[in-house]
XYZ file of C-alpha atoms in Angstrom:
323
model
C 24.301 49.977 25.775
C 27.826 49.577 26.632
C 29.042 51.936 24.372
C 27.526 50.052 21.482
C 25.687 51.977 19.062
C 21.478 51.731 19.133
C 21.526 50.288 15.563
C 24.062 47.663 16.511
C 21.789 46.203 19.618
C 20.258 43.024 18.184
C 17.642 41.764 19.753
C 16.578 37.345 19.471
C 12.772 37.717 20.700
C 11.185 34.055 20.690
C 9.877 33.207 17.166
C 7.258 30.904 15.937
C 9.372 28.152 14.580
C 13.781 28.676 14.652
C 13.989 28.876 11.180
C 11.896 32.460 11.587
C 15.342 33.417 13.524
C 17.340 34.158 10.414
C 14.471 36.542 8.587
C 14.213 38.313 12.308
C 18.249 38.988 12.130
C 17.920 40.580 8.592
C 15.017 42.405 9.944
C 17.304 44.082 12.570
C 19.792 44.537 9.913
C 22.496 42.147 11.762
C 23.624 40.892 8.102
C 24.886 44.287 7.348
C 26.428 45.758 10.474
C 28.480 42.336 10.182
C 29.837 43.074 6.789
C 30.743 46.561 7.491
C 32.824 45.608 10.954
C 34.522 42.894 8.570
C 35.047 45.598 5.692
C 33.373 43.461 3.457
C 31.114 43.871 0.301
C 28.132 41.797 -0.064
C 24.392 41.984 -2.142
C 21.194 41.910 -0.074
C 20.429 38.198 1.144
C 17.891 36.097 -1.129
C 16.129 34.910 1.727
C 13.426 33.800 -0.007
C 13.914 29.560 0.856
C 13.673 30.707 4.656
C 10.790 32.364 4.020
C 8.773 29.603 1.972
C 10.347 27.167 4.611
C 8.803 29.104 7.581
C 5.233 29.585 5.472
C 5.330 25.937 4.532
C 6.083 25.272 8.506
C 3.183 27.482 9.869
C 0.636 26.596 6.874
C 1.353 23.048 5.210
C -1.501 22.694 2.443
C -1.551 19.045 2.327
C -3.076 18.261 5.717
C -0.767 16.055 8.703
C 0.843 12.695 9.017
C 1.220 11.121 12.646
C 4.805 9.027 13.165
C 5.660 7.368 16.118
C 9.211 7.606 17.587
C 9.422 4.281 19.452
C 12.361 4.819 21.817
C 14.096 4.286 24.984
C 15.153 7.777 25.719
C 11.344 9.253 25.219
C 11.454 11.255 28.405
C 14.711 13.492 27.741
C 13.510 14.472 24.105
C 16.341 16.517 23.123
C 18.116 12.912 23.003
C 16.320 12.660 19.455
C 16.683 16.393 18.388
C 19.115 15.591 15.213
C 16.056 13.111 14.445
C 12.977 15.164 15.318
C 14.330 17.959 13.039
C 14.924 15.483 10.112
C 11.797 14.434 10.213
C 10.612 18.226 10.499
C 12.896 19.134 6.758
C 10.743 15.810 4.895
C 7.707 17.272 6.332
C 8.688 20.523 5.072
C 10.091 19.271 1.707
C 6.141 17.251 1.634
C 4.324 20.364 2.618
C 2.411 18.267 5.739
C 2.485 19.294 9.424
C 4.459 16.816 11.592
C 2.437 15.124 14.493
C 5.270 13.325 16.447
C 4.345 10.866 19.189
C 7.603 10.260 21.249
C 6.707 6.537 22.763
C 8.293 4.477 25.349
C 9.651 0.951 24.116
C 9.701 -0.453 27.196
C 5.456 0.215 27.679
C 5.120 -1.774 24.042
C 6.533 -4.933 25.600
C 3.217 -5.929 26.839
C -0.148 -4.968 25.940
C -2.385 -3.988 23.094
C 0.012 -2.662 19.867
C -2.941 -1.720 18.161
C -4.072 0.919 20.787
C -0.967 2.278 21.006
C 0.520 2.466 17.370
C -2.794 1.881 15.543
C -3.643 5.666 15.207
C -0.066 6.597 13.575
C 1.074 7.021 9.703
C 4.292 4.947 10.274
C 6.709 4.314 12.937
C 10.506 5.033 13.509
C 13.068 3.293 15.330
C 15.920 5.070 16.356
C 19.369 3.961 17.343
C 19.886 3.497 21.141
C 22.565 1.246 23.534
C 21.919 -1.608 26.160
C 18.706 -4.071 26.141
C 16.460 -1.685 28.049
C 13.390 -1.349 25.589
C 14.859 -3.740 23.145
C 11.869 -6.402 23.330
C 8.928 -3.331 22.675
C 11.298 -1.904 19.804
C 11.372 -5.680 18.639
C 7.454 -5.920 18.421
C 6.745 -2.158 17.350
C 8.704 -3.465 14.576
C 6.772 -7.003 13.696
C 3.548 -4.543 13.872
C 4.402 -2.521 11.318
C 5.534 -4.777 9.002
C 2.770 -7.022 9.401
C 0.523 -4.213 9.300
C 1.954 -2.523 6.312
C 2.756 0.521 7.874
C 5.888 2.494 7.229
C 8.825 1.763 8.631
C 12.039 3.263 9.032
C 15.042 1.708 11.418
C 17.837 3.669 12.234
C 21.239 1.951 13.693
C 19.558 -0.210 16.455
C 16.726 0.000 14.790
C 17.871 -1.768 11.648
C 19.326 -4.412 13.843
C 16.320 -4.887 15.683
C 14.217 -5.171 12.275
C 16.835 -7.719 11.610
C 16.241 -9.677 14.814
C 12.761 -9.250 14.590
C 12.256 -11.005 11.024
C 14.858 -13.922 12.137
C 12.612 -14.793 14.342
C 9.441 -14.582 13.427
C 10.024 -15.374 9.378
C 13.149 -17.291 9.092
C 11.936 -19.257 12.412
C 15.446 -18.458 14.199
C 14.171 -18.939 17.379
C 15.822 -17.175 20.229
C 17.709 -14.810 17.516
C 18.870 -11.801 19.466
C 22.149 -8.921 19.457
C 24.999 -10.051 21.419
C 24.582 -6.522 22.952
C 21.755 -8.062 24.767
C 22.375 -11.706 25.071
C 25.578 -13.166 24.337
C 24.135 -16.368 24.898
C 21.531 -16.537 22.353
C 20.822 -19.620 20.086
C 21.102 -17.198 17.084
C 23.351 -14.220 17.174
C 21.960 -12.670 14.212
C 24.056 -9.029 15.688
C 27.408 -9.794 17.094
C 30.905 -8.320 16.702
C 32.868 -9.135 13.751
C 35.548 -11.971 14.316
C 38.191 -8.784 14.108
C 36.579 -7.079 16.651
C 36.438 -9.851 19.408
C 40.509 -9.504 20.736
C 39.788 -5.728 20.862
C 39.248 -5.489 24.596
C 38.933 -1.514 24.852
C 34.981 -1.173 24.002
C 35.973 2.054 22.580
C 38.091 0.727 19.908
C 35.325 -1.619 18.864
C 33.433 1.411 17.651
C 32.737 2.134 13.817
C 32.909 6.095 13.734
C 32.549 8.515 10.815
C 32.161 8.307 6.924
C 32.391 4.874 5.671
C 31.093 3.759 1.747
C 28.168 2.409 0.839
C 27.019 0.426 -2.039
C 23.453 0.316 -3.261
C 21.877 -2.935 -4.473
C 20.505 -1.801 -8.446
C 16.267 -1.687 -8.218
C 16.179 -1.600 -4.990
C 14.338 0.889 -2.741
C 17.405 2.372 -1.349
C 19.112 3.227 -5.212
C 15.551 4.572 -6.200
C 15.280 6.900 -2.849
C 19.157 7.653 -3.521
C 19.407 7.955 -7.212
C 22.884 6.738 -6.647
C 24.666 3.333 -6.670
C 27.247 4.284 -4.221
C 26.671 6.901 -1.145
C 29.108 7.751 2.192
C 26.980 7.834 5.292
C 27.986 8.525 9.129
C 28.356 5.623 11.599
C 28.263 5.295 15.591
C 27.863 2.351 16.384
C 29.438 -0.896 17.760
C 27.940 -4.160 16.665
C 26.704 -5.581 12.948
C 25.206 -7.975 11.116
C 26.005 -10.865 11.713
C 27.659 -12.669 8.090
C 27.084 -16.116 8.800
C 22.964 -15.689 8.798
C 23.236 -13.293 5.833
C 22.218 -16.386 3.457
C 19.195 -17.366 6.039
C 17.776 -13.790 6.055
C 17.679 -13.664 2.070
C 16.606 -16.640 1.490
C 13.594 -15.652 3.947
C 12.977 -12.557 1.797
C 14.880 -9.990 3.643
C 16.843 -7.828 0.989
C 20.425 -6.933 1.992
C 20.223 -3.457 -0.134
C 22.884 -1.482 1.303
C 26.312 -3.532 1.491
C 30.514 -2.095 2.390
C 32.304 -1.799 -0.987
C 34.109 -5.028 -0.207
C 30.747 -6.907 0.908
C 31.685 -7.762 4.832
C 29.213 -4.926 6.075
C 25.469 -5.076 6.009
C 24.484 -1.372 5.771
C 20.882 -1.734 4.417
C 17.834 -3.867 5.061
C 14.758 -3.963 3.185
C 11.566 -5.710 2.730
C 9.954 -5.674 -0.637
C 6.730 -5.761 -1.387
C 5.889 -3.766 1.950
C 4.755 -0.108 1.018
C 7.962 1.352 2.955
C 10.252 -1.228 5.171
C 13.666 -0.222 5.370
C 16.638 -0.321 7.868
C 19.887 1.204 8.195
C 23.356 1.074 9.940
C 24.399 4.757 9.587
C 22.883 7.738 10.732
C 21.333 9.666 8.064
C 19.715 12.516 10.391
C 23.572 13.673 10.788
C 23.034 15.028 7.090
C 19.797 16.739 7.136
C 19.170 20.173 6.190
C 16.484 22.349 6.545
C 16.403 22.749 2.718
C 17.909 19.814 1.788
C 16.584 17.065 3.899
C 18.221 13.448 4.040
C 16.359 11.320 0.954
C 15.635 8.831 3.479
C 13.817 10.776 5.699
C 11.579 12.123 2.623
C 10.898 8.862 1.531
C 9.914 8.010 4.965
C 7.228 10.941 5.678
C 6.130 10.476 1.817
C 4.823 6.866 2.757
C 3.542 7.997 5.576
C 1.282 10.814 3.801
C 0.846 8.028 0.729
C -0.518 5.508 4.329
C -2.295 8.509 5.791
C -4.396 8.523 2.498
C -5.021 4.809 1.745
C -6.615 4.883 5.132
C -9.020 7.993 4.648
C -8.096 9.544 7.679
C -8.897 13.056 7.779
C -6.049 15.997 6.476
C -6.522 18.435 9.461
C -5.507 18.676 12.686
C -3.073 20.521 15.126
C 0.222 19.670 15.463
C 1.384 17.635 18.406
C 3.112 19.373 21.214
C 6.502 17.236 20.250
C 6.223 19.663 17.067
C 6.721 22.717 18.657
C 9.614 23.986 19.396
């Protein structure tokens, strides 16, 4: 034992689920030897939100929901582990076991949507870089929305939703990012005009915290409760301003705007059960206990979908969902 003592030899066996890991530690008595070799005083843990969170992870009582991840980085998962584990805290906070399908936008740019996406409770875009995938993320997106099935974009994913309805509802034909096609007839994503001199792509970035304010009714301020909110951004291009009247005039809600209106940080489509886009990165937030509003208004469509259909409440998780 290298002259530790026996007591003070902690062991980290594999666990069901990692948030078993704490209540294992306390087991061992690691919270205590810790204290004393500090010389401090504490009271025994309440660990008691651990526990219901590992119960509520091993035995959900209200059945499963199936989301699709519809990404370009499907086959190195842990690319989408800040995501996955969002998703895991709503499923948590909605008592449901998480089926996650982790699918490759580049196979949904051809071929049947409906035998691919058909089967799931709602769909997920994530953020991503380059045009690699872009066209399947593009039509995963038209299917849900035309299919009124949950929806949730993420960075690229909001700017894809925002490509997608340009073209096929506002008839912008040939609407695309200028990450992708600089060329386009409709550069519905581009830089801002203060970005274009900035020749260090670096330095074009938008990094961090940045304010948020919420458009009053709409889906955002209700899953919020808040008028104003601070979110985390990585990411380099935006909205594009100048097709800002075109989108809302083809029903596309700009809910989520920069305090001084030259951002688009929100998209959303009413009178869908759950459409709704975002610049930021909300999974950055996300807590085991306190998971990101957005993400638990997300898997609560997707149980509220789950049910309209009558598809059946039991069934084993995935193998995405273990960890």
């Amino acid at each position: 034992f290298c002259n530790v003592p026996v007591r003070a030899v902690i062991a980290a066996p594999d666990v069901r689920v990692i948030y078993e890991l704490p209540l294992t530690l306390h087991e061992q008595g690691l919270d205590k030897l810790l204290a004393e070799r500090l010389n401090i005083w504490s009271r025994d843990p309440d660990l008691s939100v651990w526990r219901r969170t590992v119960d509520r992870y091993l035995s959900p009582g209200k059945g499963h929901v199936s989301i699709a991840l519809v990404g370009k980085y499907v086959h190195l998962r842990d690319s989408y582990k800040s995501l996955h584990e969002s998703l895991v805290h709503a499923a948590l906070e909605c008592d449901v076991k998480l089926e996650l399908d982790y699918v490759d936008s580049e196979e949904l740019e051809s071929g049947d949507l409906h035998a691919r996406l058909g089967h799931h409770d709602a769909i997920l875009v994530p953020g991503g870089f380059g045009d690699r995938g872009a066209e399947g993320k593009i039509r995963a997106i038209q299917y849900a929305r035309e299919n009124q099935i949950p929806f949730f974009g993420i960075c690229l994913g909001m700017q894809m939703a925002v490509v997608e309805y340009a073209r096929n509802v506002c008839s912008l034909a040939g609407a695309n990012s200028a990450e992708f096609d600089d060329k386009a007839d409709h550069l519905v994503v581009d830089f801002m005009p203060d970005q274009r001199d900035i020749e260090e792509k670096g330095a074009t970035m938008r990094l961090g915290a940045y304010p948020c304010a919420l458009k009053p009714d709409s889906l955002a301020a209700k899953v919020y409760g808040a008028s104003h909110i601070s979110e985390r951004h990585r990411h380099r291009y935006e909205v594009n301003n100048e097709y800002r009247d075109a989108l809302e005039q083809g029903g596309l809600v700009l809910s989520g705007l920069s305090p001084d209106k030259r951002l688009v940080e929100m998209v959303e489509l009413p009178g869908h059960p759950h459409f709704i886009g975002c610049q930021f990165h909300p999974e950055f937030k996300s807590k085991p206990h306190k998971p990101h509003p957005l993400f638990t208004s997300f898997v609560r469509a997707a149980v509220e979908y789950h049910t309209r259909q009558g598809r059946s409440s039991c069934g084993e998780a995935s193998e995405a969902h273990v960890h």
